[in-house]
PDB file of C-alpha atoms in Angstrom:
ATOM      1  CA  UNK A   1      50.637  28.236 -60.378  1.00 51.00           C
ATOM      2  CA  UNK A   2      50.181  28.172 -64.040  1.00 51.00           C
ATOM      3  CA  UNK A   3      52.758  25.915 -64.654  1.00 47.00           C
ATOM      4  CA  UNK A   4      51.180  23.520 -61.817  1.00 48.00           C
ATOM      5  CA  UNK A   5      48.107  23.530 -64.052  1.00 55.00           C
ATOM      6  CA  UNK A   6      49.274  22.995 -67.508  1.00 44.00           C
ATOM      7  CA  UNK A   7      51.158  20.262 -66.049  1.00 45.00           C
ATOM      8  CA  UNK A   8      48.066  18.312 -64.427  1.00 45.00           C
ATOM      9  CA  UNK A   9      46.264  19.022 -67.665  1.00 47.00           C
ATOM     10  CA  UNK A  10      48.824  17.503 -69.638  1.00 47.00           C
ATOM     11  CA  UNK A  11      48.991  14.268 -67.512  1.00 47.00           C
ATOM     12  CA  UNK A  12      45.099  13.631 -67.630  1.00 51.00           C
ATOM     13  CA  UNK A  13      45.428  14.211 -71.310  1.00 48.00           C
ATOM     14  CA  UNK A  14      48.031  11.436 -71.493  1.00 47.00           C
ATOM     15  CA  UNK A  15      47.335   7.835 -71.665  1.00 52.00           C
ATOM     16  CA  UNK A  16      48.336   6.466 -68.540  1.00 48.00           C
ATOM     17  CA  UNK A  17      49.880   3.157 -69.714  1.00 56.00           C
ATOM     18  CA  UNK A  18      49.735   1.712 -72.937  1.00 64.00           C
ATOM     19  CA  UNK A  19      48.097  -1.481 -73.682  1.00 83.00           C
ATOM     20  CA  UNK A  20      49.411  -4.609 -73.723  1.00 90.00           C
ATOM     21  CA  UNK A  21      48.207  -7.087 -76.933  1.00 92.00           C
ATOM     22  CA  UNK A  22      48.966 -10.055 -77.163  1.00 92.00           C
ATOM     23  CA  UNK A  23      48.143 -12.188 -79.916  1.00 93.00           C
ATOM     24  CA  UNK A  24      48.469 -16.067 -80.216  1.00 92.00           C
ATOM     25  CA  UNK A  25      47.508 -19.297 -82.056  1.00 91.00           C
ATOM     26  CA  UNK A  26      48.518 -22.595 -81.609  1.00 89.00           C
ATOM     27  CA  UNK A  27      50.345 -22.873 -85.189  1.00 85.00           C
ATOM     28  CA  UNK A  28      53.258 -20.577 -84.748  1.00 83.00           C
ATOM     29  CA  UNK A  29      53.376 -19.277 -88.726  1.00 84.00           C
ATOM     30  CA  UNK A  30      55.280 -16.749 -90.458  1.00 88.00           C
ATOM     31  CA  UNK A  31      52.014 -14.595 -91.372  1.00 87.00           C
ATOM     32  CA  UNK A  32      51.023 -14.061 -87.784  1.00 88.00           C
ATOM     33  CA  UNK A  33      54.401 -13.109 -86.529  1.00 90.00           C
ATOM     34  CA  UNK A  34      54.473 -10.780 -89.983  1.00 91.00           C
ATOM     35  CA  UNK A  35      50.722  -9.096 -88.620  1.00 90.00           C
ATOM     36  CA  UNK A  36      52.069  -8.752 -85.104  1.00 92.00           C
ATOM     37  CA  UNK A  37      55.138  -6.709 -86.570  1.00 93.00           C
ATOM     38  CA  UNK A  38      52.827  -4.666 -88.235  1.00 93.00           C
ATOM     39  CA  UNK A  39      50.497  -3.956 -85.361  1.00 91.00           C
ATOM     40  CA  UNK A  40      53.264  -3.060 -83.486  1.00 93.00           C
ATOM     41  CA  UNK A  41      54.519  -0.759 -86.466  1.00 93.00           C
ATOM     42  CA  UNK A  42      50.667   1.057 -86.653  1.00 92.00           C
ATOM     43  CA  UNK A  43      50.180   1.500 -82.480  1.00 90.00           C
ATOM     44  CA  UNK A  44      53.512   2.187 -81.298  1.00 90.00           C
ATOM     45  CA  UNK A  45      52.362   3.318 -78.070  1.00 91.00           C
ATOM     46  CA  UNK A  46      51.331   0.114 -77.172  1.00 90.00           C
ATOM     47  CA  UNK A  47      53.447  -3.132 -76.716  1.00 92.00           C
ATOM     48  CA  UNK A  48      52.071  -5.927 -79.164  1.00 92.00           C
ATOM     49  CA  UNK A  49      53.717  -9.312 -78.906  1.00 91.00           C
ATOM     50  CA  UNK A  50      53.146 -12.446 -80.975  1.00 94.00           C
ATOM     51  CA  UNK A  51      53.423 -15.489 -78.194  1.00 92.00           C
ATOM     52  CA  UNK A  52      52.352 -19.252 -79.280  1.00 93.00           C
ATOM     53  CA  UNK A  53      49.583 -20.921 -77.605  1.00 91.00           C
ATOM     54  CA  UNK A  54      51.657 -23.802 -75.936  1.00 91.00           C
ATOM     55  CA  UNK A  55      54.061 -20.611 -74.214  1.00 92.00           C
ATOM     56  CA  UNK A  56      51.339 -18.411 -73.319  1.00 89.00           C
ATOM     57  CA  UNK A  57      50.569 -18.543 -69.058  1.00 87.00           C
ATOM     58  CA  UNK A  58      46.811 -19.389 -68.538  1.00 86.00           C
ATOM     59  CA  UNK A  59      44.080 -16.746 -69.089  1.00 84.00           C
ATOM     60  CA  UNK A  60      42.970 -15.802 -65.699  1.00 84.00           C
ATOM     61  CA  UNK A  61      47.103 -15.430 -64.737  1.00 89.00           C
ATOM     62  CA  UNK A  62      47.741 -12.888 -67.623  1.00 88.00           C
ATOM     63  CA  UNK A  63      47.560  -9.222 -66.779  1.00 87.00           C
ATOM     64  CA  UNK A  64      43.808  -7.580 -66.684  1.00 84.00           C
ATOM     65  CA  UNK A  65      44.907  -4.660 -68.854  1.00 88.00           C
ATOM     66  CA  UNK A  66      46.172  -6.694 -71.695  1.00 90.00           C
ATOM     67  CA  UNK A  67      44.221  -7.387 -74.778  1.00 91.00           C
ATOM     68  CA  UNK A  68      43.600 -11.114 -76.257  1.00 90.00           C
ATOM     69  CA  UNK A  69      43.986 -11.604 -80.197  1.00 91.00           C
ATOM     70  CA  UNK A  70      43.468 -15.139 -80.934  1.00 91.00           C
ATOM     71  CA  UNK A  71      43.105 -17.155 -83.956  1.00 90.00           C
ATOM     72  CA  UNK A  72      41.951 -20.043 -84.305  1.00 88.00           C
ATOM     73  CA  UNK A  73      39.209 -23.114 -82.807  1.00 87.00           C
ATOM     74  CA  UNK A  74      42.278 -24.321 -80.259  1.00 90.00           C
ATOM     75  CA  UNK A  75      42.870 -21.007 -79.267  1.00 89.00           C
ATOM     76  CA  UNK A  76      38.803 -20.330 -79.017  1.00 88.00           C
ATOM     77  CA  UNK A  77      39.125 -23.776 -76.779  1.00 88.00           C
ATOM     78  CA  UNK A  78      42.138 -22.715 -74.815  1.00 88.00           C
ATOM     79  CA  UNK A  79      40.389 -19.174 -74.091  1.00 88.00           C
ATOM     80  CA  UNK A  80      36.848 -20.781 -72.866  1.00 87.00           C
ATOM     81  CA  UNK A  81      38.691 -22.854 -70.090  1.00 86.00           C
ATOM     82  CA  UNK A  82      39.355 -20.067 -67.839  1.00 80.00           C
ATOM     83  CA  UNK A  83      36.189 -17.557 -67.864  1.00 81.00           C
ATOM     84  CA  UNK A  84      38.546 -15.130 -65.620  1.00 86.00           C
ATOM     85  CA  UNK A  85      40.647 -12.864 -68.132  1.00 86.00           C
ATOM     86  CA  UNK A  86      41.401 -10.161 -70.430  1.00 89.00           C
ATOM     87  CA  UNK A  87      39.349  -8.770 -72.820  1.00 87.00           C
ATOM     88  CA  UNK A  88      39.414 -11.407 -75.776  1.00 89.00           C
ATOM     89  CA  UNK A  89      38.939 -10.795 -79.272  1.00 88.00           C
ATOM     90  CA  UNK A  90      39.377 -14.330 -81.686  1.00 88.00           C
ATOM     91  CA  UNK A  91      39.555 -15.061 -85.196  1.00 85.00           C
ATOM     92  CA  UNK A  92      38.276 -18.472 -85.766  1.00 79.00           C
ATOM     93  CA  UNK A  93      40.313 -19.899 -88.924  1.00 70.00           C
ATOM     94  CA  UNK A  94      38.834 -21.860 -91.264  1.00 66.00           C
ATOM     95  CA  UNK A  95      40.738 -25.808 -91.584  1.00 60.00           C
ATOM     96  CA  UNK A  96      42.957 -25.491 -94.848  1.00 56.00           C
ATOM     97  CA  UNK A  97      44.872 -28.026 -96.442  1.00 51.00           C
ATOM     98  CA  UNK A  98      46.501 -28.436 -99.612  1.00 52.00           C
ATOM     99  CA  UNK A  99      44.152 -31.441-100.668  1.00 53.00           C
ATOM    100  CA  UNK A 100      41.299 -29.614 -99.667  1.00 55.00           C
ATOM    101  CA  UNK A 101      42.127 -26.698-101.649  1.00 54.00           C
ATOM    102  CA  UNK A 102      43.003 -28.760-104.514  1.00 54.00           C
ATOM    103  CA  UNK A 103      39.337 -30.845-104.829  1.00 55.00           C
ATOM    104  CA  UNK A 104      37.901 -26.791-104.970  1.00 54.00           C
ATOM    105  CA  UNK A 105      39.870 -25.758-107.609  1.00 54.00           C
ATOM    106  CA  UNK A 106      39.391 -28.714-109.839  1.00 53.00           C
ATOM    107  CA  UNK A 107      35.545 -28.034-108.739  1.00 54.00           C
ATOM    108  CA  UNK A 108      35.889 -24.839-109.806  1.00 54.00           C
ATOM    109  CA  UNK A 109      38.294 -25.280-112.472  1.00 54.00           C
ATOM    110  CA  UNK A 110      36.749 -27.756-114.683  1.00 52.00           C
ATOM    111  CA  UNK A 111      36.960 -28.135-118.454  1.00 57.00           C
ATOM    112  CA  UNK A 112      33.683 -27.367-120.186  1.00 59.00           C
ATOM    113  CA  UNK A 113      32.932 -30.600-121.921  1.00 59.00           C
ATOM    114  CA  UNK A 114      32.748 -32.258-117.964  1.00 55.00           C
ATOM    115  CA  UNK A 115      30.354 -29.147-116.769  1.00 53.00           C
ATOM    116  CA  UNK A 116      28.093 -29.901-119.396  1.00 56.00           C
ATOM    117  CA  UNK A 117      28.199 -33.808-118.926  1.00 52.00           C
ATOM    118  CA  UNK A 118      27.594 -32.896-115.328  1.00 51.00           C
ATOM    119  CA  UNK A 119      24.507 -30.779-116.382  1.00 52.00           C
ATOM    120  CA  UNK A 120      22.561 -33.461-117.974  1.00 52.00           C
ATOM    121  CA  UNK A 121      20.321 -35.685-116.314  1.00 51.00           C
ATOM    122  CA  UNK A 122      19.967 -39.272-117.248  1.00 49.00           C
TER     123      UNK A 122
END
């Protein structure tokens, strides 16, 4: 009888599935497959997968136990077509592009003679 009871207490203590997360964005980039690996690394009882945004099944078709990590405004948009789903968590990402990044630096960046010209009024 005792063992009857250690075992039942041992298999409510138990998690009875892991989760399932799943996270996606619609650029497919070394950095988010490099995060998912980590998860995975730091929750080992759970299954984390990186899957792209084109390959990923609609919202309301994906399993109700898995978990939603999206980045992104298209995955934001994919996500709000199907109000039916998992649990969702996204990361909106800011637009970023080389030029972009280059007019802030040389914002930032510039020589002193220019900041003061730029001070003056006329």
């Amino acid at each position: 009888m005792c063992h009857w009871r250690l075992f039942c207490c041992l298999l409510c203590a138990a998690p009875l599935r892991a989760a399932e997360i799943i996270l996606s964005s619609a650029d497919d980039n070394p950095t988010l497959r490099a995060f998912s690996v980590a998860l995975a690394q730091r929750r080992p009882q759970d299954l984390v997968r990186f899957q792209p945004l084109a390959q990923l099944q609609r919202a309301d078709k994906l399993p109700p136990h898995a978990r939603l990590v999206l980045f992104g405004a298209k995955a934001l948009e994919w996500r709000l077509t199907r109000p039916a789903g998992p649990a969702t968590l996204v990361y909106p990402l800011p637009a970023y592009t080389p030029t972009r990044a280059l007019a802030i630096e040389l914002a930032d960046d510039a020589m002193l003679a220019r900041q003061i010209a730029q001070g003056e009024t006329p």
